[in-house]
Amino acid sequence: MYKSIEYTGKTEEEAIAAALSELNLTRDDVTVEILERAKAGFFGIGSVPAKVRVSYELPETLPEKLEKFLKGLLEHMDVEAGMTIEETERGIGVNFEGENIGSLIGHRGETLDAIQHLANYTVNKNCEERVRICVDAENYRAKREDSLRRLAEKVAAKVKKYRRNITLEPMNAYERHVIHASLQDVSGVTTYSTGTEPNRRVVVALERQHKRVMTPREDYREYNSSVTSTASREWI
């Protein structure tokens, strides 16, 4: 985005120098348009100062860069949706809104995860400090988390009641993480993951049968860690 400011001085060069000093920019960083040339007048009478317009490009902020990328992505996907972008202490949050928002969510949030991954890669590319970006659509993630927590509690109760392990349906890394986190403090049960992607599943088991062992972060890196402030980890 370009911004223009007008400056005056006894001479054109003086006006330009004043502009560069105030903006803390160099001559190569700006474009200059002479609006009025300086006139000396007669013994100072009728003199006219020089007037210039200095234009310079403002550096694109991360929210602006993100919005530009997402608008282009939606256009490429041929999807019409509104969006709100909000900066928080944890990073930048995006929420899509619209009538046919399902196409942005996809099966179990897979499309939403892909959009978030691309957004994080694009915005953080060549940045010295990484910012976490969470992409949501009409609070789908919060609703999905609530659903997974209820599922985890229900399954844990069955495991303790019937004294047998229960293997859940395949889930992505983040959803598995929600199940693990929901049951990590529940006595009598433990959780671990089995299988390989994309069919990796969570097993809810009686606690006496398995020990909780932390796996490397790689198991959770498939899903961007910005979605949650909880540590990125998963039980094997």
Coordinates of C-alpha atoms in Angstrom, one line a residue:
M1 CA 0.0 0.0 0.0
Y2 CA 1.3 3.4 -1.0
K3 CA 1.0 6.6 1.0
S4 CA 1.7 10.2 -0.1
I5 CA 2.6 13.2 2.0
E6 CA 3.3 16.8 0.8
Y7 CA 6.3 18.8 2.1
T8 CA 7.5 22.3 1.6
G9 CA 11.0 23.9 1.8
K10 CA 13.0 26.8 0.5
T11 CA 14.2 24.6 -2.4
E12 CA 13.0 21.3 -3.8
E13 CA 16.0 19.5 -2.4
E14 CA 15.3 21.0 1.0
A15 CA 11.7 19.8 0.9
I16 CA 12.8 16.3 -0.1
A17 CA 15.4 16.2 2.6
A18 CA 12.9 17.2 5.2
A19 CA 10.5 14.4 4.0
L20 CA 13.2 11.8 4.1
S21 CA 14.4 12.8 7.6
E22 CA 10.9 12.6 9.0
L23 CA 10.0 9.3 7.3
N24 CA 13.5 7.8 8.1
L25 CA 13.8 6.7 4.5
T26 CA 16.3 7.0 1.7
R27 CA 15.9 8.6 -1.7
D28 CA 15.7 5.2 -3.3
D29 CA 12.7 4.3 -1.0
V30 CA 10.4 7.0 -2.3
T31 CA 9.1 8.7 -5.4
V32 CA 9.0 12.4 -5.6
E33 CA 6.6 14.7 -7.5
I34 CA 7.4 18.4 -7.8
L35 CA 4.2 20.3 -7.2
E36 CA 5.6 23.8 -7.1
R37 CA 9.1 25.0 -7.8
A38 CA 10.7 27.5 -5.4
K39 CA 10.6 31.2 -6.5
A40 CA 13.1 33.6 -4.9
G41 CA 11.0 36.8 -5.5
F42 CA 12.4 40.3 -5.5
F43 CA 14.4 40.9 -2.4
G44 CA 12.5 38.2 -0.7
I45 CA 9.1 39.7 -1.6
G46 CA 6.8 37.3 -3.4
S47 CA 9.0 34.3 -2.7
V48 CA 7.3 30.9 -3.0
P49 CA 8.6 27.8 -1.2
A50 CA 9.0 24.6 -3.1
K51 CA 6.3 22.0 -2.6
V52 CA 6.8 18.3 -3.3
R53 CA 4.7 15.1 -2.9
V54 CA 6.6 12.2 -1.5
S55 CA 5.1 8.7 -2.0
Y56 CA 6.4 5.6 -0.3
E57 CA 5.2 2.0 0.2
L58 CA 4.1 1.0 3.6
P59 CA 5.3 -2.5 4.6
E60 CA 2.5 -5.1 4.5
T61 CA 1.4 -6.2 7.9
L62 CA 0.9 -9.9 8.6
P63 CA -2.9 -9.6 8.9
E64 CA -2.9 -7.7 5.5
K65 CA -0.7 -10.4 4.0
L66 CA -2.9 -13.1 5.3
E67 CA -6.1 -11.5 4.1
K68 CA -4.6 -11.0 0.6
F69 CA -3.6 -14.6 0.5
L70 CA -7.0 -16.0 1.7
K71 CA -9.0 -13.8 -0.7
G72 CA -6.9 -15.1 -3.6
L73 CA -7.4 -18.6 -2.4
L74 CA -11.1 -18.3 -2.0
E75 CA -11.3 -16.8 -5.5
H76 CA -9.3 -19.7 -6.9
M77 CA -11.6 -22.2 -5.1
D78 CA -14.6 -20.3 -6.5
V79 CA -16.0 -19.9 -3.0
E80 CA -17.8 -16.8 -1.6
A81 CA -17.3 -16.3 2.1
G82 CA -16.8 -13.5 4.5
M83 CA -13.9 -13.5 6.9
T84 CA -12.8 -11.9 10.1
I85 CA -9.2 -11.7 11.1
E86 CA -8.2 -11.0 14.7
E87 CA -4.8 -10.7 16.3
T88 CA -4.5 -12.3 19.7
E89 CA -1.8 -13.0 22.2
R90 CA -1.4 -16.5 20.7
G91 CA -1.3 -15.4 17.1
I92 CA -3.8 -14.5 14.3
G93 CA -7.2 -16.1 14.2
V94 CA -9.3 -16.3 11.0
N95 CA -13.0 -17.3 10.9
F96 CA -14.9 -17.8 7.7
E97 CA -18.6 -17.1 7.5
G98 CA -21.1 -17.9 4.7
E99 CA -24.0 -19.9 3.5
N100 CA -22.1 -22.7 1.8
I101 CA -19.2 -22.9 4.3
G102 CA -19.0 -26.7 4.2
S103 CA -16.8 -26.6 1.2
L104 CA -14.1 -24.8 3.2
I105 CA -14.4 -27.3 6.1
G106 CA -14.3 -30.5 4.1
H107 CA -14.5 -34.1 5.5
R108 CA -13.7 -33.8 9.2
G109 CA -12.1 -30.5 8.7
E110 CA -9.5 -31.7 6.2
T111 CA -10.0 -28.8 3.8
L112 CA -9.8 -26.4 6.7
D113 CA -6.6 -28.0 7.9
A114 CA -5.1 -27.6 4.4
I115 CA -6.0 -23.9 4.2
Q116 CA -4.5 -23.3 7.6
H117 CA -1.3 -25.1 6.6
L118 CA -1.0 -23.0 3.4
A119 CA -1.8 -19.8 5.3
N120 CA 0.9 -20.5 7.9
Y121 CA 3.5 -21.4 5.3
T122 CA 2.7 -18.3 3.1
V123 CA 2.5 -15.7 5.9
N124 CA 5.6 -17.0 7.8
K125 CA 7.7 -17.4 4.7
N126 CA 10.9 -15.2 5.0
C127 CA 9.7 -13.8 8.4
E128 CA 12.2 -13.6 11.2
E129 CA 9.6 -14.4 13.9
R130 CA 6.9 -17.0 13.3
V131 CA 3.3 -16.2 14.0
R132 CA 0.7 -18.9 14.7
I133 CA -2.4 -18.8 12.4
C134 CA -5.6 -20.6 13.3
V135 CA -8.2 -20.9 10.5
D136 CA -11.7 -21.7 11.5
A137 CA -15.1 -21.7 9.8
E138 CA -18.2 -20.7 11.8
N139 CA -16.5 -22.1 15.0
Y140 CA -16.3 -25.6 13.5
R141 CA -13.1 -26.4 15.5
A142 CA -14.7 -25.5 18.9
K143 CA -17.8 -27.6 18.0
R144 CA -15.7 -30.5 16.9
E145 CA -13.5 -30.3 20.0
D146 CA -16.7 -30.4 22.2
S147 CA -17.9 -33.4 20.2
L148 CA -14.6 -35.3 20.6
R149 CA -14.4 -34.6 24.3
R150 CA -17.9 -36.0 24.8
L151 CA -16.9 -39.0 22.7
A152 CA -13.8 -39.5 24.8
E153 CA -15.7 -39.4 28.1
K154 CA -18.4 -41.8 26.8
V155 CA -15.8 -44.3 25.5
A156 CA -13.8 -44.1 28.7
A157 CA -16.9 -44.9 30.7
K158 CA -17.5 -48.0 28.5
V159 CA -13.9 -49.2 28.8
K160 CA -14.1 -49.1 32.6
K161 CA -17.6 -50.7 32.6
Y162 CA -16.9 -53.5 30.3
R163 CA -13.2 -53.9 31.1
R164 CA -12.1 -54.0 27.4
N165 CA -10.2 -51.7 25.1
I166 CA -12.0 -49.7 22.5
T167 CA -10.4 -48.5 19.2
L168 CA -11.8 -45.3 17.7
E169 CA -12.2 -44.5 14.1
P170 CA -9.3 -43.0 12.2
M171 CA -8.6 -39.4 13.1
N172 CA -6.1 -36.7 12.1
A173 CA -3.3 -35.8 14.4
Y174 CA -5.1 -32.9 16.1
E175 CA -8.3 -34.9 16.8
R176 CA -6.2 -37.7 18.3
H177 CA -4.5 -35.1 20.4
V178 CA -7.9 -33.8 21.7
I179 CA -8.9 -37.4 22.7
H180 CA -5.5 -37.9 24.5
A181 CA -5.8 -34.6 26.3
S182 CA -9.4 -35.2 27.3
L183 CA -8.5 -38.5 29.0
Q184 CA -5.0 -37.9 30.4
D185 CA -6.4 -37.1 33.9
V186 CA -9.1 -39.7 33.9
S187 CA -8.3 -42.5 36.3
G188 CA -8.6 -46.1 35.2
V189 CA -7.9 -45.6 31.5
T190 CA -5.0 -44.6 29.2
T191 CA -4.8 -43.8 25.6
Y192 CA -2.3 -44.6 22.8
S193 CA -2.2 -44.5 19.0
T194 CA -1.9 -47.3 16.6
G195 CA -1.6 -47.7 12.8
T196 CA -0.2 -45.4 10.2
E197 CA -1.5 -42.4 8.5
P198 CA -4.2 -41.8 7.2
N199 CA -5.6 -44.7 9.2
R200 CA -4.0 -43.9 12.6
R201 CA -6.4 -44.5 15.4
V202 CA -6.7 -43.9 19.2
V203 CA -7.1 -46.8 21.5
V204 CA -8.7 -46.2 24.8
A205 CA -7.5 -48.9 27.2
L206 CA -7.6 -50.0 30.8
E207 CA -4.7 -48.2 32.5
R208 CA -3.2 -51.3 33.9
Q209 CA -2.6 -52.7 30.4
H210 CA -0.4 -49.9 29.0
K211 CA 2.1 -47.3 30.2
R212 CA 1.9 -43.7 29.0
V213 CA 5.0 -43.0 26.9
M214 CA 5.5 -39.7 25.1
T215 CA 6.2 -39.9 21.4
P216 CA 8.3 -37.4 19.4
R217 CA 6.6 -34.3 18.1
E218 CA 6.6 -35.6 14.6
D219 CA 3.3 -37.5 15.2
Y220 CA 1.5 -34.2 15.8
R221 CA 3.3 -31.9 13.3
E222 CA 0.9 -32.9 10.5
Y223 CA -1.6 -30.5 12.1
N224 CA -0.5 -26.9 12.7
S225 CA 0.3 -26.4 16.4
S226 CA -1.4 -23.0 16.3
V227 CA -4.8 -24.6 16.6
T228 CA -4.4 -25.1 20.3
S229 CA -2.3 -23.7 23.1
T230 CA -1.9 -27.1 24.5
A231 CA 1.5 -28.7 24.0
S232 CA 1.8 -30.7 20.8
R233 CA 2.1 -34.3 21.9
E234 CA 0.6 -37.7 21.5
W235 CA 0.7 -41.0 23.4
I236 CA 1.9 -44.1 21.5

